[in-house]
Amino acid sequence: MARRIRAVVAYDGTDFHGWQSQPSLPTIQGVIEGVLEQIDKQPVAVAGSGRTDAGVHALAQVAAFWLDNPIPAANLKKAMNRLLPASVRILSMDEAQPDFHPRFDAVAKTYEYRIWRAEVCPPFEYRYVHHHPYPLALTKMQEIACLLTGEHDFSAFAAADESDSEERTKVRTIFSSSIESVGDALIYRVRGSGFLKHMVRNLVGVLLEAGKGNFQPNDLTRTLVPGVTTKAGANTAPAKGLTLISVEYTPDKTGIENPSI
Amino acid sequence: MARRIRAVVAYDGTDFHGWQSQPSLPTIQGVIEGVLEQIDKQPVAVAGSGRTDAGVHALAQVAAFWLDNPIPAANLKKAMNRLLPASVRILSMDEAQPDFHPRFDAVAKTYEYRIWRAEVCPPFEYRYVHHHPYPLALTKMQEIACLLTGEHDFSAFAAADESDSEERTKVRTIFSSSIESVGDALIYRVRGSGFLKHMVRNLVGVLLEAGKGNFQPNDLTRTLVPGVTTKAGANTAPAKGLTLISVEYTPDKTGIENPSI
């Protein structure tokens, strides 16, 4: 009888065309499904908590799938980590309730975006940061980051091609949103009920414009209004600075603890 | 008139066949010389403080070269960082005394070797660590690390093909040598007057054997003796865990400050 398995997955997105399987392109979902097919001797469909764009990283993406093979979860984790590329790692693997769905059951997600400020971007960081060695007014950015908190219609921050029929409403709740200076980096951390396609990268685009003095709190107030779908005006920040930090579920649903990060 | 220039260089060695130029293989020295030839419109030979093996990284390698082009050092640094791959960065660039040689004038070098202990090696670490999720007795390793300090004949720790005629003596002085547990990693840090080819990786090989109970202080005493050239017995630890941290010079010679790390 098939078992429902949930996995927490970390990946360096640099060499992948995003999470979602695509024919003849390397994707995270694709390599995981490929390894599971080797183990289960049949195609295995893997569901994720959401798609991440090409180049976006994850410390703890959550995925689930059905498996016929009776291999214990701990052994399955080891077998998968032997077969997967070193840039994709299964951090944990457990039996899940049959109705567990990593996307529909998620109650919160946290993303982090890193902007490297120093003149030279170290060779050990460039895959994971957006290098921006030009003046930015941090207090202006903090002001905007703070105003993003709450329930808003984020249509103006969605990707132009956002047209998923399951996602008619563009209203999302942001529980926390803050940017701080840590060493040579600015780190933007945002936790919310869910995020539209490109939304975090578009929020960072606006934060960068705010830091340059080109986007004011009034501009944001005019933007976070139902019906406003014109793009907020800034560029979508590069994918490589973005990392999915954690996905949260209610304890009754999954028992997954928020991984320590 | 040609100027002597010194540069501090950081690199991720993963995608390179080591420091030293080789025909038709990517090397650090090779890409730097290639960029300088573009700028100076003639071949430019770059000297390093020493060769690093294929896969070894550097936080602060020191290099020097002669340049005819009168471009200010700060602009040269910017131009080179635009032309070099993101995995090689010029951290600083200054005019040097004409007789400055990054190898012969070096008075100390510091290397760090990282051993990842946790069952799963994170996708953001695997390029920079040796993954060894098996039991190791840290106190046994610390004992050997400590005994390495001092002036010894390290013939037993040299590469089998070490035959550089300029390097007849295999006597080196280790100023400090210690290993500690930091999070999920063991970090071995060694500072010495100089190191033979493969020496740090062979020292780490012996530390790993000590951690497994296969190498005792007595074995080291028998090994660090003039005339003993049989290899100390352990495997050479993988290159990817090794990073050149800094190279030191006397202030009168170069004025290079030890970079803050």
Short mmCIF file of C-alpha atoms in Angstrom, two decimals:
data_model
loop_
_atom_site.label_atom_id
_atom_site.label_comp_id
_atom_site.label_asym_id
_atom_site.label_seq_id
_atom_site.Cartn_x
_atom_site.Cartn_y
_atom_site.Cartn_z
CA MET A 1 0.00 0.00 0.00
CA ALA A 2 1.40 3.37 -0.93
CA ARG A 3 2.73 5.56 1.87
CA ARG A 4 2.68 9.34 2.01
CA ILE A 5 6.20 10.65 2.66
CA ARG A 6 7.25 14.19 3.45
CA ALA A 7 10.75 15.47 2.94
CA VAL A 8 12.58 18.66 3.86
CA VAL A 9 14.95 19.57 1.04
CA ALA A 10 17.85 22.06 0.85
CA TYR A 11 19.27 23.14 -2.48
CA ASP A 12 21.68 25.48 -4.18
CA GLY A 13 19.54 26.68 -7.09
CA THR A 14 22.46 28.03 -9.15
CA ASP A 15 22.61 25.17 -11.62
CA PHE A 16 18.86 24.48 -11.86
CA HIS A 17 16.02 25.90 -13.90
CA GLY A 18 13.94 26.28 -10.75
CA TRP A 19 11.90 23.83 -8.73
CA GLN A 20 9.31 22.74 -11.27
CA SER A 21 9.99 19.82 -13.62
CA GLN A 22 10.59 20.81 -17.23
CA PRO A 23 11.34 18.56 -20.16
CA SER A 24 15.10 18.26 -20.80
CA LEU A 25 16.10 20.97 -18.30
CA PRO A 26 17.61 20.28 -14.86
CA THR A 27 15.16 21.19 -12.08
CA ILE A 28 15.02 20.31 -8.38
CA GLN A 29 11.69 18.53 -8.67
CA GLY A 30 13.03 16.75 -11.75
CA VAL A 31 16.15 15.33 -10.09
CA ILE A 32 14.17 14.25 -7.01
CA GLU A 33 11.54 12.53 -9.16
CA GLY A 34 14.29 10.88 -11.19
CA VAL A 35 15.91 9.42 -8.06
CA LEU A 36 12.55 8.28 -6.64
CA GLU A 37 11.72 6.54 -9.91
CA GLN A 38 15.00 4.59 -9.61
CA ILE A 39 14.05 3.54 -6.08
CA ASP A 40 10.34 2.83 -6.61
CA LYS A 41 10.71 1.36 -10.13
CA GLN A 42 7.83 3.53 -11.34
CA PRO A 43 7.23 7.25 -11.89
CA VAL A 44 6.75 9.17 -8.63
CA ALA A 45 5.16 12.63 -8.64
CA VAL A 46 6.62 15.02 -6.05
CA ALA A 47 4.61 17.99 -4.75
CA GLY A 48 6.42 21.00 -3.29
CA SER A 49 5.26 23.78 -0.97
CA GLY A 50 5.60 26.05 -3.99
CA ARG A 51 7.76 26.66 -6.99
CA THR A 52 11.02 28.49 -6.69
CA ASP A 53 12.37 30.38 -9.71
CA ALA A 54 15.51 29.43 -11.62
CA GLY A 55 18.50 30.34 -9.46
CA VAL A 56 16.56 30.61 -6.16
CA HIS A 57 17.90 28.55 -3.24
CA ALA A 58 16.21 26.74 -0.35
CA LEU A 59 17.36 25.95 3.16
CA ALA A 60 14.18 23.96 3.84
CA GLN A 61 11.71 23.42 1.02
CA VAL A 62 8.97 20.92 1.95
CA ALA A 63 7.92 18.19 -0.48
CA ALA A 64 5.64 15.12 -0.37
CA PHE A 65 5.03 12.06 -2.52
CA TRP A 66 3.46 8.60 -2.56
CA LEU A 67 5.77 5.60 -2.45
CA ASP A 68 5.07 1.86 -2.81
CA ASN A 69 8.57 0.75 -1.77
CA PRO A 70 8.52 -0.24 1.97
CA ILE A 71 12.07 1.10 2.62
CA PRO A 72 12.23 2.81 6.05
CA ALA A 73 12.20 6.61 5.77
CA ALA A 74 15.68 6.97 7.31
CA ASN A 75 17.16 4.57 4.76
CA LEU A 76 15.28 6.25 1.94
CA LYS A 77 16.84 9.56 2.97
CA LYS A 78 20.33 8.04 2.87
CA ALA A 79 19.71 6.34 -0.47
CA MET A 80 18.39 9.55 -2.01
CA ASN A 81 21.33 11.60 -0.75
CA ARG A 82 23.68 9.07 -2.34
CA LEU A 83 21.90 9.38 -5.69
CA LEU A 84 21.15 13.13 -5.76
CA PRO A 85 23.71 15.76 -6.81
CA ALA A 86 25.55 17.36 -3.87
CA SER A 87 23.66 20.60 -4.59
CA VAL A 88 20.36 18.98 -3.51
CA ARG A 89 20.12 17.40 -0.05
CA ILE A 90 17.29 15.67 1.80
CA LEU A 91 17.53 17.06 5.34
CA SER A 92 14.75 14.96 6.85
CA MET A 93 12.20 12.40 5.75
CA ASP A 94 9.12 11.11 7.63
CA GLU A 95 5.85 9.30 7.16
CA ALA A 96 3.08 11.85 6.67
CA GLN A 97 -0.70 11.74 7.01
CA PRO A 98 -2.29 10.52 3.76
CA ASP A 99 -3.97 13.88 3.18
CA PHE A 100 -0.83 15.97 3.75
CA HIS A 101 -0.17 18.42 0.96
CA PRO A 102 2.94 20.63 1.25
CA ARG A 103 1.37 23.48 -0.67
CA PHE A 104 -2.26 23.61 0.44
CA ASP A 105 -1.47 22.88 4.11
CA ALA A 106 1.28 25.50 4.44
CA VAL A 107 0.34 28.31 6.83
CA ALA A 108 3.46 30.45 6.50
CA LYS A 109 6.66 30.77 4.51
CA THR A 110 9.82 32.71 5.22
CA TYR A 111 12.19 34.00 2.56
CA GLU A 112 15.49 35.79 2.88
CA TYR A 113 17.06 38.07 0.29
CA ARG A 114 20.74 39.05 0.55
CA ILE A 115 22.21 42.18 -1.00
CA TRP A 116 26.03 42.36 -0.95
CA ARG A 117 27.20 45.93 -0.30
CA ALA A 118 31.00 45.79 -0.38
CA GLU A 119 32.88 46.81 -3.51
CA VAL A 120 34.14 43.27 -4.11
CA CYS A 121 31.80 40.30 -3.90
CA PRO A 122 33.71 37.34 -2.40
CA PRO A 123 34.06 34.23 -4.60
CA PHE A 124 32.31 32.21 -1.88
CA GLU A 125 29.22 34.47 -1.86
CA TYR A 126 28.44 35.42 -5.43
CA ARG A 127 26.05 32.53 -6.04
CA TYR A 128 23.90 33.54 -3.07
CA VAL A 129 23.72 37.33 -3.14
CA HIS A 130 22.77 40.24 -5.35
CA HIS A 131 25.90 42.39 -5.59
CA HIS A 132 24.93 46.05 -5.28
CA PRO A 133 27.98 48.13 -4.23
CA TYR A 134 26.22 51.48 -4.71
CA PRO A 135 24.71 53.89 -2.18
CA LEU A 136 21.48 52.79 -0.49
CA ALA A 137 19.63 54.61 2.30
CA LEU A 138 18.91 51.78 4.71
CA THR A 139 16.40 53.75 6.79
CA LYS A 140 14.29 54.43 3.68
CA MET A 141 14.33 50.72 2.91
CA GLN A 142 13.40 49.84 6.49
CA GLU A 143 10.45 52.23 6.32
CA ILE A 144 9.03 50.49 3.23
CA ALA A 145 9.81 47.01 4.58
CA CYS A 146 7.81 47.83 7.70
CA LEU A 147 4.81 49.18 5.75
CA LEU A 148 4.52 45.91 3.83
CA THR A 149 3.37 44.11 6.99
CA GLY A 150 -0.31 43.21 7.13
CA GLU A 151 -3.01 42.01 4.73
CA HIS A 152 -2.79 43.65 1.32
CA ASP A 153 -3.67 43.10 -2.31
CA PHE A 154 -0.26 42.41 -3.87
CA SER A 155 -1.42 42.45 -7.51
CA ALA A 156 1.15 45.13 -8.29
CA PHE A 157 3.92 42.79 -7.08
CA ALA A 158 2.87 39.69 -9.02
CA ALA A 159 4.67 38.44 -12.12
CA ALA A 160 3.17 39.74 -15.36
CA ASP A 161 2.25 36.18 -16.33
CA GLU A 162 0.72 35.25 -12.97
CA SER A 163 -2.50 33.61 -14.11
CA ASP A 164 -2.83 30.45 -12.05
CA SER A 165 -6.58 29.81 -11.90
CA GLU A 166 -6.24 28.50 -8.35
CA GLU A 167 -4.78 31.83 -7.33
CA ARG A 168 -7.50 34.29 -8.30
CA THR A 169 -7.05 36.44 -5.23
CA LYS A 170 -3.83 38.39 -4.95
CA VAL A 171 -4.46 39.18 -1.29
CA ARG A 172 -1.74 37.92 1.01
CA THR A 173 -0.83 38.56 4.62
CA ILE A 174 2.71 39.49 5.55
CA PHE A 175 3.40 38.66 9.18
CA SER A 176 6.83 40.23 9.35
CA SER A 177 9.05 42.16 6.98
CA SER A 178 12.37 43.69 7.95
CA ILE A 179 15.75 44.54 6.48
CA GLU A 180 18.95 44.86 8.43
CA SER A 181 22.66 45.33 7.86
CA VAL A 182 24.77 42.28 8.78
CA GLY A 183 28.45 42.64 8.00
CA ASP A 184 28.81 43.43 4.30
CA ALA A 185 25.24 42.37 3.49
CA LEU A 186 21.75 43.78 3.77
CA ILE A 187 19.41 40.94 4.68
CA TYR A 188 15.70 41.25 3.96
CA ARG A 189 13.59 38.67 5.74
CA VAL A 190 9.89 38.30 5.04
CA ARG A 191 7.39 35.85 6.58
CA GLY A 192 3.91 35.62 5.13
CA SER A 193 0.84 33.46 4.55
CA GLY A 194 1.96 32.90 0.99
CA PHE A 195 3.64 34.67 -1.91
CA LEU A 196 2.68 35.29 -5.53
CA LYS A 197 5.05 34.40 -8.35
CA HIS A 198 8.06 36.80 -8.29
CA MET A 199 6.49 38.64 -5.34
CA VAL A 200 9.50 38.60 -2.99
CA ARG A 201 11.86 39.61 -5.80
CA ASN A 202 9.48 42.44 -6.76
CA LEU A 203 9.28 43.58 -3.13
CA VAL A 204 13.10 43.66 -3.04
CA GLY A 205 13.08 45.61 -6.31
CA VAL A 206 10.94 48.25 -4.61
CA LEU A 207 13.15 48.22 -1.51
CA LEU A 208 16.17 48.91 -3.73
CA GLU A 209 14.32 51.79 -5.40
CA ALA A 210 13.42 53.13 -1.95
CA GLY A 211 17.08 52.93 -0.95
CA LYS A 212 17.97 55.01 -4.02
CA GLY A 213 15.32 57.58 -3.13
CA ASN A 214 13.02 56.67 -6.04
CA PHE A 215 10.16 55.11 -4.10
CA GLN A 216 8.39 56.71 -1.16
CA PRO A 217 5.89 55.45 1.43
CA ASN A 218 3.16 57.30 -0.54
CA ASP A 219 4.01 55.27 -3.63
CA LEU A 220 3.50 52.12 -1.63
CA THR A 221 0.16 53.29 -0.24
CA ARG A 222 -1.06 53.93 -3.78
CA THR A 223 0.14 50.50 -4.86
CA LEU A 224 -1.22 48.18 -2.16
CA VAL A 225 -4.83 48.84 -3.16
CA PRO A 226 -7.29 46.32 -4.63
CA GLY A 227 -7.52 46.79 -8.35
CA VAL A 228 -4.08 48.28 -8.80
CA THR A 229 -2.33 45.80 -11.04
CA THR A 230 0.22 48.04 -12.72
CA LYS A 231 3.60 46.79 -11.72
CA ALA A 232 5.01 48.65 -8.72
CA GLY A 233 7.59 50.13 -10.99
CA ALA A 234 10.89 48.66 -9.93
CA ASN A 235 12.86 45.86 -11.48
CA THR A 236 12.46 42.30 -10.28
CA ALA A 237 15.55 41.65 -8.13
CA PRO A 238 17.87 38.87 -9.38
CA ALA A 239 16.91 35.34 -8.35
CA LYS A 240 20.29 34.32 -6.93
CA GLY A 241 19.94 36.55 -3.83
CA LEU A 242 16.75 34.75 -2.75
CA THR A 243 16.51 31.75 -0.41
CA LEU A 244 13.39 29.96 0.86
CA ILE A 245 14.18 29.67 4.57
CA SER A 246 11.27 27.66 5.96
CA VAL A 247 7.70 26.52 5.42
CA GLU A 248 5.39 26.23 8.42
CA TYR A 249 2.42 23.93 9.02
CA THR A 250 -0.02 23.54 11.89
CA PRO A 251 1.25 20.86 14.29
CA ASP A 252 -1.99 18.83 14.04
CA LYS A 253 -1.55 18.58 10.31
CA THR A 254 1.97 17.39 9.95
CA GLY A 255 3.98 17.60 13.12
CA ILE A 256 6.81 19.09 11.09
CA GLU A 257 8.86 21.28 13.31
CA ASN A 258 10.14 24.50 11.91
CA PRO A 259 13.76 23.57 11.21
CA SER A 260 16.26 25.43 13.30
CA ILE A 261 18.00 27.94 11.09
CA MET B 1 58.85 52.08 -17.06
CA ALA B 2 57.43 48.88 -15.67
CA ARG B 3 55.88 48.96 -12.20
CA ARG B 4 55.87 46.14 -9.68
CA ILE B 5 52.29 45.50 -8.53
CA ARG B 6 51.13 43.27 -5.72
CA ALA B 7 47.62 41.88 -5.47
CA VAL B 8 45.68 39.98 -2.83
CA VAL B 9 43.47 37.42 -4.54
CA ALA B 10 40.54 35.33 -3.27
CA TYR B 11 39.28 32.34 -5.19
CA ASP B 12 36.93 29.41 -5.14
CA GLY B 13 39.20 26.66 -6.46
CA THR B 14 36.39 24.25 -7.36
CA ASP B 15 36.43 24.84 -11.08
CA PHE B 16 40.20 25.31 -11.50
CA HIS B 17 43.12 22.97 -11.98
CA GLY B 18 45.02 24.72 -9.21
CA TRP B 19 46.99 27.96 -9.11
CA GLN B 20 49.75 27.23 -11.61
CA SER B 21 49.25 27.94 -15.32
CA GLN B 22 48.83 24.85 -17.47
CA PRO B 23 48.30 24.69 -21.21
CA SER B 24 44.59 24.42 -22.10
CA LEU B 25 43.40 23.92 -18.50
CA PRO B 26 41.71 26.64 -16.41
CA THR B 27 43.98 27.77 -13.54
CA ILE B 28 43.92 30.82 -11.28
CA GLN B 29 47.30 32.07 -12.47
CA GLY B 30 46.16 31.43 -16.04
CA VAL B 31 42.98 33.52 -15.84
CA ILE B 32 44.80 36.36 -14.06
CA GLU B 33 47.60 36.36 -16.66
CA GLY B 34 44.98 36.27 -19.42
CA VAL B 35 43.24 39.36 -18.05
CA LEU B 36 46.53 41.22 -17.52
CA GLU B 37 47.57 40.47 -21.10
CA GLN B 38 44.32 42.09 -22.29
CA ILE B 39 45.09 45.17 -20.21
CA ASP B 40 48.85 45.45 -20.86
CA LYS B 41 48.69 44.33 -24.53
CA GLN B 42 51.60 41.93 -23.91
CA PRO B 43 52.14 38.74 -21.90
CA VAL B 44 52.39 39.37 -18.14
CA ALA B 45 53.92 36.74 -15.84
CA VAL B 46 52.28 36.55 -12.41
CA ALA B 47 54.14 35.15 -9.39
CA GLY B 48 52.18 33.75 -6.45
CA SER B 49 53.16 33.12 -2.82
CA GLY B 50 52.92 29.44 -3.70
CA ARG B 51 50.95 26.99 -5.75
CA THR B 52 47.64 25.72 -4.51
CA ASP B 53 46.44 22.30 -5.69
CA ALA B 54 43.44 21.73 -7.93
CA GLY B 55 40.30 22.36 -5.86
CA VAL B 56 42.04 24.31 -3.07
CA HIS B 57 40.59 27.73 -2.23
CA ALA B 58 42.12 31.01 -1.07
CA LEU B 59 40.82 33.85 1.04
CA ALA B 60 43.97 35.88 0.48
CA GLN B 61 46.62 34.53 -1.90
CA VAL B 62 49.34 37.11 -2.63
CA ALA B 63 50.59 37.67 -6.18
CA ALA B 64 52.90 40.12 -7.94
CA PHE B 65 53.72 41.11 -11.51
CA TRP B 66 55.37 43.78 -13.69
CA LEU B 67 53.10 46.10 -15.64
CA ASP B 68 53.88 48.75 -18.28
CA ASN B 69 50.38 50.20 -18.39
CA PRO B 70 50.21 53.34 -16.18
CA ILE B 71 46.63 52.68 -15.00
CA PRO B 72 46.20 53.56 -11.29
CA ALA B 73 46.18 50.46 -9.07
CA ALA B 74 42.61 51.10 -7.85
CA ASN B 75 41.33 51.27 -11.43
CA LEU B 76 43.34 48.21 -12.40
CA LYS B 77 41.66 46.30 -9.57
CA LYS B 78 38.21 47.33 -10.84
CA ALA B 79 39.05 46.50 -14.44
CA MET B 80 40.39 43.09 -13.49
CA ASN B 81 37.35 42.26 -11.36
CA ARG B 82 35.14 43.13 -14.34
CA LEU B 83 37.10 40.77 -16.61
CA LEU B 84 37.79 37.89 -14.21
CA PRO B 85 35.24 35.14 -13.49
CA ALA B 86 33.21 35.75 -10.31
CA SER B 87 35.06 32.85 -8.66
CA VAL B 88 38.33 34.86 -8.70
CA ARG B 89 38.41 38.31 -7.06
CA ILE B 90 41.15 40.88 -6.59
CA LEU B 91 40.69 42.06 -2.99
CA SER B 92 43.41 44.69 -3.04
CA MET B 93 46.07 46.03 -5.36
CA ASP B 94 49.05 48.27 -4.60
CA GLU B 95 52.40 49.43 -5.93
CA ALA B 96 55.15 47.22 -4.51
CA GLN B 97 58.90 47.61 -4.13
CA PRO B 98 60.69 46.45 -7.30
CA ASP B 99 62.33 43.55 -5.49
CA PHE B 100 59.14 42.27 -3.87
CA HIS B 101 58.58 38.57 -4.48
CA PRO B 102 55.42 37.03 -3.02
CA ARG B 103 57.04 33.63 -2.55
CA PHE B 104 60.58 34.31 -1.42
CA ASP B 105 59.60 37.19 0.87
CA ALA B 106 56.79 35.37 2.64
CA VAL B 107 57.52 34.76 6.31
CA ALA B 108 54.39 32.84 7.27
CA LYS B 109 51.32 31.25 5.76
CA THR B 110 48.08 30.15 7.36
CA TYR B 111 45.84 27.40 6.03
CA GLU B 112 42.49 26.16 7.23
CA TYR B 113 41.02 22.72 6.62
CA ARG B 114 37.32 22.07 7.24
CA ILE B 115 35.88 18.63 7.97
CA TRP B 116 32.06 18.46 7.93
CA ARG B 117 30.80 16.10 10.64
CA ALA B 118 27.00 16.06 10.26
CA GLU B 119 25.26 13.23 8.44
CA VAL B 120 24.11 15.53 5.63
CA CYS B 121 26.50 18.01 4.02
CA PRO B 122 24.58 21.21 3.16
CA PRO B 123 24.42 22.15 -0.53
CA PHE B 124 26.04 25.49 0.35
CA GLU B 125 29.08 23.83 1.99
CA TYR B 126 30.04 20.83 -0.11
CA ARG B 127 32.51 22.72 -2.28
CA TYR B 128 34.47 23.91 0.76
CA VAL B 129 34.59 20.95 3.15
CA HIS B 130 35.61 17.32 3.37
CA HIS B 131 32.45 15.46 4.39
CA HIS B 132 33.32 12.86 7.03
CA PRO B 133 30.18 11.88 8.99
CA TYR B 134 31.90 9.03 10.86
CA PRO B 135 33.23 8.84 14.43
CA LEU B 136 36.37 10.84 15.20
CA ALA B 137 38.01 11.27 18.61
CA LEU B 138 38.66 15.00 18.69
CA THR B 139 41.00 14.86 21.70
CA LYS B 140 43.28 12.39 19.86
CA MET B 141 43.36 14.74 16.89
CA GLN B 142 44.08 17.74 19.13
CA GLU B 143 47.00 15.86 20.69
CA ILE B 144 48.63 15.24 17.29
CA ALA B 145 47.83 18.77 16.06
CA CYS B 146 49.64 20.19 19.09
CA LEU B 147 52.70 17.96 18.61
CA LEU B 148 53.19 19.25 15.07
CA THR B 149 54.18 22.67 16.40
CA GLY B 150 57.87 23.53 16.13
CA GLU B 151 60.72 22.98 13.67
CA HIS B 152 60.67 19.53 12.11
CA ASP B 153 61.77 17.66 9.02
CA PHE B 154 58.47 17.10 7.20
CA SER B 155 59.84 14.78 4.49
CA ALA B 156 57.27 12.15 5.47
CA PHE B 157 54.49 14.66 4.74
CA ALA B 158 55.69 15.82 1.32
CA ALA B 159 54.08 14.75 -1.93
CA ALA B 160 55.75 11.70 -3.48
CA ASP B 161 56.78 13.82 -6.48
CA GLU B 162 58.14 16.72 -4.42
CA SER B 163 61.43 17.32 -6.20
CA ASP B 164 61.68 21.07 -6.60
CA SER B 165 65.42 21.73 -6.67
CA GLU B 166 64.92 25.03 -4.84
CA GLU B 167 63.36 23.08 -1.98
CA ARG B 168 66.11 20.66 -0.99
CA THR B 169 65.45 20.96 2.70
CA LYS B 170 62.17 19.60 4.00
CA VAL B 171 62.59 21.33 7.35
CA ARG B 172 59.76 23.71 8.13
CA THR B 173 58.62 25.51 11.27
CA ILE B 174 55.01 25.32 12.37
CA PHE B 175 54.15 28.27 14.58
CA SER B 176 50.67 27.09 15.54
CA SER B 177 48.56 24.05 14.82
CA SER B 178 45.16 23.41 16.36
CA ILE B 179 41.86 21.75 15.59
CA GLU B 180 38.53 22.68 17.10
CA SER B 181 34.86 21.88 16.75
CA VAL B 182 32.77 24.76 15.37
CA GLY B 183 29.13 23.91 14.79
CA ASP B 184 28.96 20.92 12.46
CA ALA B 185 32.58 21.29 11.37
CA LEU B 186 36.02 20.48 12.68
CA ILE B 187 38.36 23.28 11.71
CA TYR B 188 42.10 22.66 11.55
CA ARG B 189 44.17 25.83 11.37
CA VAL B 190 47.91 25.74 10.80
CA ARG B 191 50.36 28.64 10.55
CA GLY B 192 53.90 27.98 9.50
CA SER B 193 57.05 29.32 7.84
CA GLY B 194 56.15 27.45 4.68
CA PHE B 195 54.62 24.21 3.52
CA LEU B 196 55.77 21.43 1.19
CA LYS B 197 53.59 20.25 -1.66
CA HIS B 198 50.53 18.39 -0.24
CA MET B 199 51.88 18.91 3.28
CA VAL B 200 48.74 20.37 4.87
CA ARG B 201 46.53 17.74 3.23
CA ASN B 202 48.90 15.01 4.46
CA LEU B 203 48.87 16.47 7.98
CA VAL B 204 45.05 16.39 7.88
CA GLY B 205 45.22 12.79 6.63
CA VAL B 206 47.21 11.91 9.73
CA LEU B 207 44.82 13.85 11.96
CA LEU B 208 41.92 11.84 10.53
CA GLU B 209 43.79 8.60 11.22
CA ALA B 210 44.49 9.80 14.76
CA GLY B 211 40.76 10.52 15.18
CA LYS B 212 40.01 6.94 14.12
CA GLY B 213 42.56 5.58 16.60
CA ASN B 214 45.03 4.47 13.92
CA PHE B 215 47.83 6.99 14.56
CA GLN B 216 49.39 7.68 17.96
CA PRO B 217 51.77 10.35 19.27
CA ASN B 218 54.56 7.73 19.10
CA ASP B 219 53.93 7.27 15.40
CA LEU B 220 54.40 11.01 14.91
CA THR B 221 57.62 11.06 16.92
CA ARG B 222 59.03 8.33 14.69
CA THR B 223 57.97 10.26 11.59
CA LEU B 224 59.22 13.79 12.25
CA VAL B 225 62.87 12.73 12.08
CA PRO B 226 65.46 13.75 9.48
CA GLY B 227 65.92 11.02 6.91
CA VAL B 228 62.45 9.50 7.35
CA THR B 229 60.87 9.94 3.96
CA THR B 230 58.37 7.09 3.97
CA LYS B 231 54.96 8.62 3.77
CA ALA B 232 53.37 9.10 7.17
CA GLY B 233 50.90 6.44 6.22
CA ALA B 234 47.57 8.17 5.93
CA ASN B 235 45.74 9.28 2.83
CA THR B 236 46.14 12.80 1.50
CA ALA B 237 42.93 14.60 2.58
CA PRO B 238 40.74 15.88 -0.31
CA ALA B 239 41.71 19.28 -1.72
CA LYS B 240 38.28 20.89 -1.48
CA GLY B 241 38.41 21.18 2.34
CA LEU B 242 41.57 23.32 2.19
CA THR B 243 41.74 27.12 2.07
CA LEU B 244 44.81 29.38 2.08
CA ILE B 245 43.81 31.97 4.68
CA SER B 246 46.68 34.47 4.61
CA VAL B 247 50.31 35.08 3.68
CA GLU B 248 52.44 37.27 5.91
CA TYR B 249 55.41 39.50 5.07
CA THR B 250 57.70 41.69 7.15
CA PRO B 251 56.35 45.26 7.19
CA ASP B 252 59.63 46.72 5.88
CA LYS B 253 59.45 44.48 2.84
CA THR B 254 55.96 45.08 1.59
CA GLY B 255 53.77 46.88 4.03
CA ILE B 256 51.00 44.42 3.23
CA GLU B 257 48.77 44.17 6.20
CA ASN B 258 47.49 40.77 7.10
CA PRO B 259 43.93 40.99 5.73
CA SER B 260 41.25 40.85 8.36
CA ILE B 261 39.59 37.47 8.17
#
